[in-house]
Short mmCIF file of C-alpha atoms in Angstrom, two decimals:
data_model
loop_
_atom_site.label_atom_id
_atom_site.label_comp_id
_atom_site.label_asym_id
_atom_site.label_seq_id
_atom_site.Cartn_x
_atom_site.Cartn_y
_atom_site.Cartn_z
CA UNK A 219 41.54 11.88 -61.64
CA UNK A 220 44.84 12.57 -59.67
CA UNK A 221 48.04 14.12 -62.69
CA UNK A 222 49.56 10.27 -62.34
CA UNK A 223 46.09 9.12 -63.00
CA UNK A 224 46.03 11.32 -66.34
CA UNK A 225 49.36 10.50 -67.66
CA UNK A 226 48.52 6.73 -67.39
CA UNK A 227 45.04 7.30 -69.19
CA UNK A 228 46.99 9.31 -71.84
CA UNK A 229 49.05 6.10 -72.09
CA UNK A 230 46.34 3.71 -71.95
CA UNK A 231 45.18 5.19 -74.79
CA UNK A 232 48.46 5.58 -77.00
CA UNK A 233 48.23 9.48 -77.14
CA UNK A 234 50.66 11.33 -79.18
CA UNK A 235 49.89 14.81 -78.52
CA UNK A 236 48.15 16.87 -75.27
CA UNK A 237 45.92 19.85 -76.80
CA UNK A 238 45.04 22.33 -73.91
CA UNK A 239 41.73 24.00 -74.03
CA UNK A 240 40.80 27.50 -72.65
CA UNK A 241 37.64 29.28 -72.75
CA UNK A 242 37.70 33.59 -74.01
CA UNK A 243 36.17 36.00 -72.39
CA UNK A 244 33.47 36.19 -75.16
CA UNK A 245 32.98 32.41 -75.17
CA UNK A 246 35.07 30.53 -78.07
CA UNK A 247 37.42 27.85 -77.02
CA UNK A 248 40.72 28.35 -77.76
CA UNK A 249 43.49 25.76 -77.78
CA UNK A 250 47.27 24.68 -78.23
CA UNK A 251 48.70 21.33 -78.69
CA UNK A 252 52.34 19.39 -78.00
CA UNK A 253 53.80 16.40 -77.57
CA UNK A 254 52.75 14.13 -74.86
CA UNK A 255 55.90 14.42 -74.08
CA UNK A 256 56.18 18.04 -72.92
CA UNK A 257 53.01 16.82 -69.93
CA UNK A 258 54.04 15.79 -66.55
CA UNK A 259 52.64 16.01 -63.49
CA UNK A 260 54.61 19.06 -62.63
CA UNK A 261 52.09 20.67 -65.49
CA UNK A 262 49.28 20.55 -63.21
CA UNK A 263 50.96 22.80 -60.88
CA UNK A 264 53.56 25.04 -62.81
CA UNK A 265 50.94 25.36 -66.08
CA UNK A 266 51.79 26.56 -69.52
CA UNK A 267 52.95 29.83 -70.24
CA UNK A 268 50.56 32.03 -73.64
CA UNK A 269 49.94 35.78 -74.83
CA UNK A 270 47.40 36.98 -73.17
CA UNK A 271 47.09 39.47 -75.15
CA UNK A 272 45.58 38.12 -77.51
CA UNK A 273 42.87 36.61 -76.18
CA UNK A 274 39.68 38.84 -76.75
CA UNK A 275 38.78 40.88 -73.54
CA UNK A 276 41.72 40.09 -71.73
CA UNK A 277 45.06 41.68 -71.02
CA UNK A 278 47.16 44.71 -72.59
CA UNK A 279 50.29 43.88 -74.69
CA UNK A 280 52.30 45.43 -72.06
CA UNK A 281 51.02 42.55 -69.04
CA UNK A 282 50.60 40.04 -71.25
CA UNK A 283 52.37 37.02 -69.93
CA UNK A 284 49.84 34.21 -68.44
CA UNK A 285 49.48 30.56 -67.41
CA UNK A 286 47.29 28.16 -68.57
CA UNK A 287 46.90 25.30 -65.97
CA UNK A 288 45.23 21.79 -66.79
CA UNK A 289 42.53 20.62 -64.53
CA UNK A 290 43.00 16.59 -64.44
CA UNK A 291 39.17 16.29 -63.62
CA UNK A 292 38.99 17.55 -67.37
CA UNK A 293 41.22 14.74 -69.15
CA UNK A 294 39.24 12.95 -71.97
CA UNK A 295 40.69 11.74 -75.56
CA UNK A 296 39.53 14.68 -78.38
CA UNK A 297 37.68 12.67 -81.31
CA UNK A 298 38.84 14.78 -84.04
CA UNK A 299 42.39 15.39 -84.47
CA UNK A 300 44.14 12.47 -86.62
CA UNK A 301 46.44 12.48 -84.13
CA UNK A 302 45.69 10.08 -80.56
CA UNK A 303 45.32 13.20 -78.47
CA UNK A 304 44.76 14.07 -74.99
CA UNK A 305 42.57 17.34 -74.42
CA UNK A 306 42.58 19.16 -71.01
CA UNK A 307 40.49 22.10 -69.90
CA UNK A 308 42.93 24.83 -68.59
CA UNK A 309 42.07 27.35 -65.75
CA UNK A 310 43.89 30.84 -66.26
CA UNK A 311 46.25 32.28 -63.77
CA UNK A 312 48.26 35.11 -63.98
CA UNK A 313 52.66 33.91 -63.52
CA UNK A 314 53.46 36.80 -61.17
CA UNK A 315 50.91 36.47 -58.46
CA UNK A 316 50.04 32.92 -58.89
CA UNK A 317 46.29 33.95 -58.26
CA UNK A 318 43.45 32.97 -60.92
CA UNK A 319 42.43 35.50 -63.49
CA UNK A 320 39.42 37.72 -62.59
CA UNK A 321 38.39 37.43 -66.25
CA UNK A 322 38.76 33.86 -66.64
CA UNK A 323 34.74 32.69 -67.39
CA UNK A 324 35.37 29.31 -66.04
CA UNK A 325 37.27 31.12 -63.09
CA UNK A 326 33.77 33.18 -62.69
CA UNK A 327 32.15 29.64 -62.34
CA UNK A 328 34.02 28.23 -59.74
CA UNK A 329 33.17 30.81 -57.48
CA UNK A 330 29.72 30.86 -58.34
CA UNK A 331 29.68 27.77 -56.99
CA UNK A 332 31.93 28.47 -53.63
CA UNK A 333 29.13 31.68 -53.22
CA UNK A 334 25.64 29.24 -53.28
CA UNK A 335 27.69 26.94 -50.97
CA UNK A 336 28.75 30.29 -48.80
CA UNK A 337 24.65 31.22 -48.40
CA UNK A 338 24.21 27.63 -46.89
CA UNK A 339 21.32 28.19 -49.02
CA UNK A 340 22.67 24.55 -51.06
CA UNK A 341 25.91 22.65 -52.26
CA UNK A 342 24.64 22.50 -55.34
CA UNK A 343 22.98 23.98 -58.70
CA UNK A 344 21.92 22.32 -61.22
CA UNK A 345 21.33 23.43 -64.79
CA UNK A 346 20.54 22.00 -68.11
CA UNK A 347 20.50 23.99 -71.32
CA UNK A 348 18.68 22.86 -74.43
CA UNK A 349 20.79 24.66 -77.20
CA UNK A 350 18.95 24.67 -80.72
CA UNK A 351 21.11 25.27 -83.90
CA UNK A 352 21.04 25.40 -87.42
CA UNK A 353 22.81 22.85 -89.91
CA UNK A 354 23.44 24.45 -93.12
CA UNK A 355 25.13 23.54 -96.54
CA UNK A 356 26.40 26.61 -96.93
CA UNK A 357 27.07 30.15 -95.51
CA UNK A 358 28.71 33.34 -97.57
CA UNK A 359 29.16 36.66 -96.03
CA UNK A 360 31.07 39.76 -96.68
CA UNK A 361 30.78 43.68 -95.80
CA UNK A 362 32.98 45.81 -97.82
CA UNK A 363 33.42 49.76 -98.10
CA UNK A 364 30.69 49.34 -100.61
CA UNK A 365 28.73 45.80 -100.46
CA UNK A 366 27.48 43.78 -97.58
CA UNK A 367 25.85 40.53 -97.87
CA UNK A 368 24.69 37.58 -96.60
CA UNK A 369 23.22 34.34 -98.14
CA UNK A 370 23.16 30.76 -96.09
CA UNK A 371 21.55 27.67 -97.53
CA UNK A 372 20.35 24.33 -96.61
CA UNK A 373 19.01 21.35 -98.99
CA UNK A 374 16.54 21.11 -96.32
CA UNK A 375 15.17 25.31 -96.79
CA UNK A 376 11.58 25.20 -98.14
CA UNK A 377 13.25 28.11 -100.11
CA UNK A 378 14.61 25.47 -102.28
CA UNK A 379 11.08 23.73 -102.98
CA UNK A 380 11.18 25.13 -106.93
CA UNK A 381 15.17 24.46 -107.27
CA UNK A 382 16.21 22.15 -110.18
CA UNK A 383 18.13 19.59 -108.24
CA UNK A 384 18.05 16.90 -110.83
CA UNK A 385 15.46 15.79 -109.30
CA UNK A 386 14.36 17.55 -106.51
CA UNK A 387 12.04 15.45 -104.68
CA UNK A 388 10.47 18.21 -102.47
CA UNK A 389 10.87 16.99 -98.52
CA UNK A 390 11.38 20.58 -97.56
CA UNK A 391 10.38 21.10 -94.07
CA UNK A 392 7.58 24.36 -94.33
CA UNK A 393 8.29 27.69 -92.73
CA UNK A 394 7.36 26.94 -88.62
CA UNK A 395 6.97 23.52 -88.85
CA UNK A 396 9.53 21.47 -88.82
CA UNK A 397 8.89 20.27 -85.08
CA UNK A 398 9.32 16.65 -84.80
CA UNK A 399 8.79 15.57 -89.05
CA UNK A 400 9.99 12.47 -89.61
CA UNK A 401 12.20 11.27 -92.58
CA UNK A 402 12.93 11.68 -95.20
CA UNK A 403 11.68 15.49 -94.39
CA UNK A 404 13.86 15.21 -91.58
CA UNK A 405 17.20 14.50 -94.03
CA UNK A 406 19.14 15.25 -90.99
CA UNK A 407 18.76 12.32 -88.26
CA UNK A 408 22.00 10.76 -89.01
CA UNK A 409 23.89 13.52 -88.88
CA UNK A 410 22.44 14.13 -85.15
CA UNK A 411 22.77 10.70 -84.06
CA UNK A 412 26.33 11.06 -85.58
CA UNK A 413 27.08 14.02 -82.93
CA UNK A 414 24.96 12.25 -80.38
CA UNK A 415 27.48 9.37 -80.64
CA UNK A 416 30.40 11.52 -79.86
CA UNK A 417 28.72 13.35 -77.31
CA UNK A 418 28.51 10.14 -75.06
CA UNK A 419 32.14 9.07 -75.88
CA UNK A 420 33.64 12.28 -74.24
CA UNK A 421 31.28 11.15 -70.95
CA UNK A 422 27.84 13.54 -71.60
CA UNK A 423 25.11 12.16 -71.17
CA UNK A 424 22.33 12.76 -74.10
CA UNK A 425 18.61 12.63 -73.59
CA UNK A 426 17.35 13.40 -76.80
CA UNK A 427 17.64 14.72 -80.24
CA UNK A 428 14.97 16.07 -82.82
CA UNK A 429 14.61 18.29 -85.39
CA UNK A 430 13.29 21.70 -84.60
CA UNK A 431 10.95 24.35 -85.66
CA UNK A 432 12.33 26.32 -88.31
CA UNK A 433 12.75 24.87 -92.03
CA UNK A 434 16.96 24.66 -93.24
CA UNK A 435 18.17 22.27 -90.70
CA UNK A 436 17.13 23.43 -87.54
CA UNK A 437 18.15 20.98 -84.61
CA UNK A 438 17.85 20.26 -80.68
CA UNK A 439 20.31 17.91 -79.16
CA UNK A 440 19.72 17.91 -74.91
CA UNK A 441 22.25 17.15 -72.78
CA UNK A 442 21.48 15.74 -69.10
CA UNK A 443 21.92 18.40 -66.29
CA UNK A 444 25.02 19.04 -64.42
CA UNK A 445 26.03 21.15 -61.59
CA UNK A 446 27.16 24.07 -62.39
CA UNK A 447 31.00 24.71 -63.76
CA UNK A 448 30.96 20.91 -65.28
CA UNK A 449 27.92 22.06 -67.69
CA UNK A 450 29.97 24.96 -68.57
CA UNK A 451 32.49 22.60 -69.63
CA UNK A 452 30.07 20.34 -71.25
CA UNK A 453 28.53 23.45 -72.95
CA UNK A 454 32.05 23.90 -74.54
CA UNK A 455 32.25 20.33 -75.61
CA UNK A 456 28.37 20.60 -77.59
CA UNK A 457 29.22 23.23 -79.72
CA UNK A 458 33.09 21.67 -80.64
CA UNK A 459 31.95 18.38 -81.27
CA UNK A 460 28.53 19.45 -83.42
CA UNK A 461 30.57 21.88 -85.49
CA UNK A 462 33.81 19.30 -86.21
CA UNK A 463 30.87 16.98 -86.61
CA UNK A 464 29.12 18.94 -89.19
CA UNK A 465 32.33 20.00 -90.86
CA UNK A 466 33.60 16.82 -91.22
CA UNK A 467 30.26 15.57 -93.33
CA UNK A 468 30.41 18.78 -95.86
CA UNK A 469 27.98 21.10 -93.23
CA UNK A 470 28.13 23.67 -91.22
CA UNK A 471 26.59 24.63 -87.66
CA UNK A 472 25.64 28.01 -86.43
CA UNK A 473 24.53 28.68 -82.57
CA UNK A 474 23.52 32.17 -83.82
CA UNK A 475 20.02 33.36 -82.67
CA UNK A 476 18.41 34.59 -85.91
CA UNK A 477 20.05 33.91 -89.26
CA UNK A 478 16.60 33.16 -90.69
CA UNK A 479 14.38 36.07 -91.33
CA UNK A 480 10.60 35.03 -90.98
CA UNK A 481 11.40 31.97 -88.94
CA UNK A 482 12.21 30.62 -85.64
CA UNK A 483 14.94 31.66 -83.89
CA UNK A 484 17.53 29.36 -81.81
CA UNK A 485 17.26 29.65 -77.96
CA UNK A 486 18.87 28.06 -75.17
CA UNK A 487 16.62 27.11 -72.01
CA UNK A 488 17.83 26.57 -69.28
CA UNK A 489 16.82 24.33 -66.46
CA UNK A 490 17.98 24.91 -63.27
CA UNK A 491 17.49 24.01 -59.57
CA UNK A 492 19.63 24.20 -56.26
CA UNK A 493 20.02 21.07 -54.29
CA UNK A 494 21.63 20.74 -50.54
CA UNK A 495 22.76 17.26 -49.14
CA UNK A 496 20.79 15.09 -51.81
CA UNK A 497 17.60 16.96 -51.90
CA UNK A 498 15.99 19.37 -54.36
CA UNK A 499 16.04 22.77 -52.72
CA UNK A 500 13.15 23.78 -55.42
CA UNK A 501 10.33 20.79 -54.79
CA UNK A 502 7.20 22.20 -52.28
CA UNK A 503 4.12 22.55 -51.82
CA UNK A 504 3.10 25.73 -53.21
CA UNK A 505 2.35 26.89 -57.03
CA UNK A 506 3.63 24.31 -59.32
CA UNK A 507 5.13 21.93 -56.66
CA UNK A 508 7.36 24.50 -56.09
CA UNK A 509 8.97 25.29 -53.10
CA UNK A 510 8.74 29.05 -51.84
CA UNK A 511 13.14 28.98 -52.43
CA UNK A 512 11.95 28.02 -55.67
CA UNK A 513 9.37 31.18 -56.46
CA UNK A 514 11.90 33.67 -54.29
CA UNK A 515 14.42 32.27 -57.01
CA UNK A 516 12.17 33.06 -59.49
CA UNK A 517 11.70 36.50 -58.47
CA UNK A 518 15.60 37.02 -58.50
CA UNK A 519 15.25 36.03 -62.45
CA UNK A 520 12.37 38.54 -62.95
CA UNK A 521 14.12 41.41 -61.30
CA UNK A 522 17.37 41.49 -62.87
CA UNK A 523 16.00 39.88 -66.56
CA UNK A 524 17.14 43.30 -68.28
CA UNK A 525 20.75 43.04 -67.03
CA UNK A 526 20.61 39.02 -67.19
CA UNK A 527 20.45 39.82 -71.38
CA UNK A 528 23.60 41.39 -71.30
CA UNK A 529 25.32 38.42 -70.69
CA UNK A 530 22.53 35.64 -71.46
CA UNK A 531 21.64 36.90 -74.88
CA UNK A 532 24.86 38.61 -76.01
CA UNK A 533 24.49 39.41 -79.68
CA UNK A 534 23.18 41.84 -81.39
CA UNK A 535 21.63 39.34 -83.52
CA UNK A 536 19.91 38.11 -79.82
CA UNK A 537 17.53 40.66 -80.04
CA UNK A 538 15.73 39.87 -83.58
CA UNK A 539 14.80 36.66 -81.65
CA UNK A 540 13.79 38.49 -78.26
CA UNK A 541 10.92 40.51 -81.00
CA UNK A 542 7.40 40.72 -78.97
CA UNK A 543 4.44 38.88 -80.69
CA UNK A 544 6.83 36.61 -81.99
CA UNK A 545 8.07 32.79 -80.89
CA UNK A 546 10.32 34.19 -78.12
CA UNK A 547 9.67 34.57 -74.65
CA UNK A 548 10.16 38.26 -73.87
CA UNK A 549 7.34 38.85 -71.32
CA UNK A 550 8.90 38.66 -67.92
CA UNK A 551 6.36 36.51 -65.81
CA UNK A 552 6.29 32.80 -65.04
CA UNK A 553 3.92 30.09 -64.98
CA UNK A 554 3.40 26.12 -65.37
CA UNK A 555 3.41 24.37 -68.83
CA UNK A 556 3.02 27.58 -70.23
CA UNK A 557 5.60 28.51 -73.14
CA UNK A 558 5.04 31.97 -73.50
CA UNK A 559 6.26 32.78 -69.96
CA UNK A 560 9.69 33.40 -70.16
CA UNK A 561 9.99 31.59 -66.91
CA UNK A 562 8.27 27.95 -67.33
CA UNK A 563 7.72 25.29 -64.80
CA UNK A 564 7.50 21.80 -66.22
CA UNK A 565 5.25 19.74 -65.27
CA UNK A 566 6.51 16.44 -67.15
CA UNK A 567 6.56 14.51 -63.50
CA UNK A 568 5.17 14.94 -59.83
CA UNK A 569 8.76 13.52 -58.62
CA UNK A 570 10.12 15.65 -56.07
CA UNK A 571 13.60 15.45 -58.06
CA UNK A 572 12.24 16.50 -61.43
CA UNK A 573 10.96 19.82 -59.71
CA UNK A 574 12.65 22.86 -61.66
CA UNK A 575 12.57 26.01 -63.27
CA UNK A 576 13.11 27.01 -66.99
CA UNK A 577 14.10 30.16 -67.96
CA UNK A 578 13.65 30.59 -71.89
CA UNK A 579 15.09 34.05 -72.47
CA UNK A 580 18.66 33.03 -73.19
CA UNK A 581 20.06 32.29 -76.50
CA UNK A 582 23.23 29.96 -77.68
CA UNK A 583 25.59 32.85 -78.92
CA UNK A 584 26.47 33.24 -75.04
CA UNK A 585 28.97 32.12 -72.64
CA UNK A 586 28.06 29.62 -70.59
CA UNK A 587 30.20 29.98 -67.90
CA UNK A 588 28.92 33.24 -67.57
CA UNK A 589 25.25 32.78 -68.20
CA UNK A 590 24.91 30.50 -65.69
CA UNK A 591 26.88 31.88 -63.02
CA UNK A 592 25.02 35.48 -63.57
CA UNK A 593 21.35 33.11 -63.23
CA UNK A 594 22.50 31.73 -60.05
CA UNK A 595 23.56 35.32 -58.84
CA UNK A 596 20.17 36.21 -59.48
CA UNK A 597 18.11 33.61 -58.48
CA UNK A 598 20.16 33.61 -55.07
CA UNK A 599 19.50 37.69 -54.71
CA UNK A 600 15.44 36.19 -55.39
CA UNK A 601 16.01 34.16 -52.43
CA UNK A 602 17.85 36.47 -50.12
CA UNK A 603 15.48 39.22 -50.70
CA UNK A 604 12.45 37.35 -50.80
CA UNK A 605 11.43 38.84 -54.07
CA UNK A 606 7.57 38.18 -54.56
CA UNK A 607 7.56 36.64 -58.24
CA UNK A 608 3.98 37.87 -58.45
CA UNK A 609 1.08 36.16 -59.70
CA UNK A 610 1.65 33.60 -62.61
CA UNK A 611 0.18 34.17 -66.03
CA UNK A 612 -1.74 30.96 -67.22
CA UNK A 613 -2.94 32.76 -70.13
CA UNK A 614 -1.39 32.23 -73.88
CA UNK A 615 0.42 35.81 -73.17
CA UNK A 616 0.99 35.67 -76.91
CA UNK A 617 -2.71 36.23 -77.39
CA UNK A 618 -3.56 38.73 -74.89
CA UNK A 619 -4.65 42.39 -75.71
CA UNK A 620 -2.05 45.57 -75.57
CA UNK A 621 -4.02 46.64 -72.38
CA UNK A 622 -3.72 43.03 -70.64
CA UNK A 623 0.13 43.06 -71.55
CA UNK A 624 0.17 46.96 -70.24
CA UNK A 625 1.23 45.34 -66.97
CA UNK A 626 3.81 42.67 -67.95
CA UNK A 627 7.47 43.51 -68.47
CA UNK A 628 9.39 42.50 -71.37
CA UNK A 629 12.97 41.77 -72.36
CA UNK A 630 14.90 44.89 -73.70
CA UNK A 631 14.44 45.12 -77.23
CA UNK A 632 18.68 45.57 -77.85
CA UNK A 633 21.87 44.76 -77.13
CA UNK A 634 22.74 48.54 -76.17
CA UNK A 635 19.62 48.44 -74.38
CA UNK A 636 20.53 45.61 -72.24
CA UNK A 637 23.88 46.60 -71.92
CA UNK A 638 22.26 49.46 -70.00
CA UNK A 639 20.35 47.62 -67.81
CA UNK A 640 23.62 45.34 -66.40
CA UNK A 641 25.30 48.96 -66.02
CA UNK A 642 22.63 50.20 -63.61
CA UNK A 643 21.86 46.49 -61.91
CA UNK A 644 24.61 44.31 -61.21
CA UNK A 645 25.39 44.76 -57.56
CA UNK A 646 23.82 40.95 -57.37
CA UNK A 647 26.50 39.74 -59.33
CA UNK A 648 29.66 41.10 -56.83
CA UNK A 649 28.21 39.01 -54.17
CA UNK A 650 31.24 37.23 -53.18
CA UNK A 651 33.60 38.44 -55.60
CA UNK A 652 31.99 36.13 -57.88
CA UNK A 653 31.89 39.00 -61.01
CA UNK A 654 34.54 41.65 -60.47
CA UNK A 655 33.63 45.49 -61.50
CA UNK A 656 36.59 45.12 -63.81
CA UNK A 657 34.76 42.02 -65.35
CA UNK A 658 31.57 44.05 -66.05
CA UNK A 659 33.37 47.13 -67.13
CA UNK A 660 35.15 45.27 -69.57
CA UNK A 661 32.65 43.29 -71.01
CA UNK A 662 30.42 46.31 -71.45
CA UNK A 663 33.07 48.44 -72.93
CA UNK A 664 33.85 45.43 -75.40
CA UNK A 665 30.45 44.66 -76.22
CA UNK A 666 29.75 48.57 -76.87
CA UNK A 667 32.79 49.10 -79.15
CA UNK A 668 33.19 45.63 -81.40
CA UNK A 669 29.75 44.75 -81.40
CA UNK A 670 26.83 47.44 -80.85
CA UNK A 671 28.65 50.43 -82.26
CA UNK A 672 30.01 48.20 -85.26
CA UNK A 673 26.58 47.37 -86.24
CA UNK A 674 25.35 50.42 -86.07
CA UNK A 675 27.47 51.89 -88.10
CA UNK A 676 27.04 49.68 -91.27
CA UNK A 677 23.98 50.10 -93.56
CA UNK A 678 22.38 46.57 -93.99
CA UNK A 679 20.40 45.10 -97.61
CA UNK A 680 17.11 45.95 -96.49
CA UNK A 681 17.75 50.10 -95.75
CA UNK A 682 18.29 50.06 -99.77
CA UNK A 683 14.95 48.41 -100.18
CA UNK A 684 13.48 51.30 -97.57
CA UNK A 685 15.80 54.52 -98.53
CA UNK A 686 17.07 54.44 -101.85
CA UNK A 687 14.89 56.65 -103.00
CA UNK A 688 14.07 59.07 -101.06
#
């Protein structure tokens, strides 16, 4: 879609208003809106003028001018405001030097992309996430000088099982098994097929939705796979349109990993594959119908897995998911079918274009434009290196002894921990200027000081229940 091309959809389709969208560095979509008026096709080249400052991550008050310019690929009508409005996704440049913004995420995309097609290695990667999420009624938190809490509830928590609800009629899902219940257990169908809906109408395509593991509303909705920078896009798009979705019918939505104690977690696989003039890069002849790209890709993963967390599982609350001996995959090794391999091929189909990798470390609190970018980094260092992914582990690694596990790596078991590993192990991700030192530094620093070193420095409930008294 040419600028003309966009103004005449946005008149096509009687809009009043143009709302520009922009991702942060940390991941949340922010936006600003005018008339339709104020877009022309000069836009598209001279942008829109913002305070970068701020804009989490970004720039200092004293450089803070920058441009936000629409991308007319991006043009689609937003569902939600009242008013007929056209939203476009803005890439970030700074109004001096013209040049895009090193810390731009969707920036980081694009030349993730330009890199794979640099190695002649493909044209293009593939990937498609399966974010899981809760749906809850309510959610109260506070931390004070002297109080912290939390409390979040859900019709659907088997908590509620002995709650007068005039009448309660007692289709709770039970703790770990709500996979797949149907209704009325499952009191939360329509609501999915609600977002579903307006999932399609912005152009993604859905596969499937269900309801997922935990008890209190815990959902799946996939989304078809898409090469690289558009799923970052359509990454943006899930969580907006579940969350005005959910707010609009009296709920709320929550991509955090663990707000449940003593239930699942929400994860984020991710499928991905590299494909070069119309044919999958990743389909062979060797373990798994995999190619040996495919298993030198999978090495890359492996290898860099501590550093990937830093920017694949980017909370602290990422890492009372990533717990060993518990539902998430935190062993590094791969194998077929099996779901306790944090690297899983699927063997759903023998067709050549089906042939994939999932990697089921990351979590939906990230960035998406970053997560996948830094997976392709290392999946293409897996391939230039020809790292040996090792034997796979058929075995339910969730049942094996301390000494058989001796051998297996696992995820780091912390934020700080992770943000570690990226410091010492993220040379793969300057290949072709694709993350900038100034990119890691920063997100390091920021991650340090707001999130790991906040934490830490709060006492929590449960340190009452453990030190009160001593």
């Amino acid at each position: 879609m040419t600028p003309k091309d966009v103004l005449q959809f946005a008149k096509e389709n009687e809009c009043t208003m143009v709302d520009v969208k922009f991702q942060d560095f940390l991941g949340l979509w922010q936006h600003y809106t005018r008339p339709i008026q104020q877009l022309d096709e000069s836009s598209f080249e001279a942008g829109f003028g913002f305070d970068g400052s701020s804009i989490r991550g970004w720039q200092p008050i004293h450089a803070s001018d920058m441009l936000v310019v629409p991308d007319p690929l991006t043009a689609r009508v937003d569902p939600f405001p009242r008013e007929k409005t056209l939203h476009l996704i803005g890439n970030i440049k700074d109004p001096i030097t013209g040049e895009p913004y090193s810390r731009d995420p969707r920036y980081i995309a694009q030349k993730a992309e330009a890199y794979l097609k640099s190695t002649g290695l493909g044209d293009t990667a593939y990937f498609g996430p399966e974010a899981e999420f809760f749906i809850f009624d309510e959610v109260r938190f506070d931390q004070t000088k002297n109080s912290g809490f939390y409390i979040v509830d859900s019709v659907e928590g088997r908590w509620n099982s002995g709650r007068d609800e005039q009448p309660n009629l007692g289709y709770k899902p039970r703790y770990k098994e709500g996979y797949f219940p149907c209704p009325p257990v499952d009191s939360l169908n329509d609501l999915r097929n609600e977002m579903v809906l307006e999932l399609m109408r912005v152009g993604i395509e859905v596969e499937l939705q269900h309801h997922e593991v935990a008890t209190a509303g815990q959902g799946e909705i996939d989304i078809k796979f898409a090469p690289l920078v558009v799923q970052g896009d359509n990454l943006q798009w899930f969580k907006y349109i579940l969350k005005n979705v959910a707010f609009r019918n009296g709920k709320t939505i929550t991509f955090m990993p663990k707000p449940l104690f003593e239930d699942n977690g929400s994860g984020m696989h991710v499928h991905q594959s590299i494909w070069k003039a119309g044919t999958n890069q990743f389909a062979g002849d060797k373990y798994g119908g995999m190619s040996q790209m495919a298993l030198w890709y999978i090495g890359g993963i492996l290898k860099h897995a501590p550093a990937l967390c830093a920017i694949c599982n980017p909370s602290t609350n990422s890492y009372k998911r990533l717990v060993p001996g518990y539902e998430a995959p935190v062993n590094l090794a791969y194998s077929s079918r099996n779901r306790s391999a944090s690297v899983r091929i699927p063997m759903y189909s023998t067709n050549p274009k089906a042939k994939r990798i999932e990697y089921r470390t990351p979590d939906p609190s990230c960035n998406g434009y970053l997560a996948f970018s830094a997976m392709l980094m290392a999946g293409l260092d897996g391939i230039e290196k020809r790292m040996d992914p090792g034997e796979p582990l058929d075995k339910d690694i969730y049942g094996l002894s301390p000494e058989e596990l001796r051998d297996v790596p696992s995820t780091p078991g912390s934020l700080s921990a992770a943000l570690h590993s990226l410091e010492a192990d993220h040379e793969f991700l300057l290949k072709g200027d694709v993350f900038t030192e100034d990119v890691i530094e920063t997100w390091i620093e920021y991650k340090k000081k707001n999130e790991v070193d906040a934490v830490a420095m709060r006492p929590v409930p449960w340190e009452f229940a453990l030190y009160y008294d001593c």
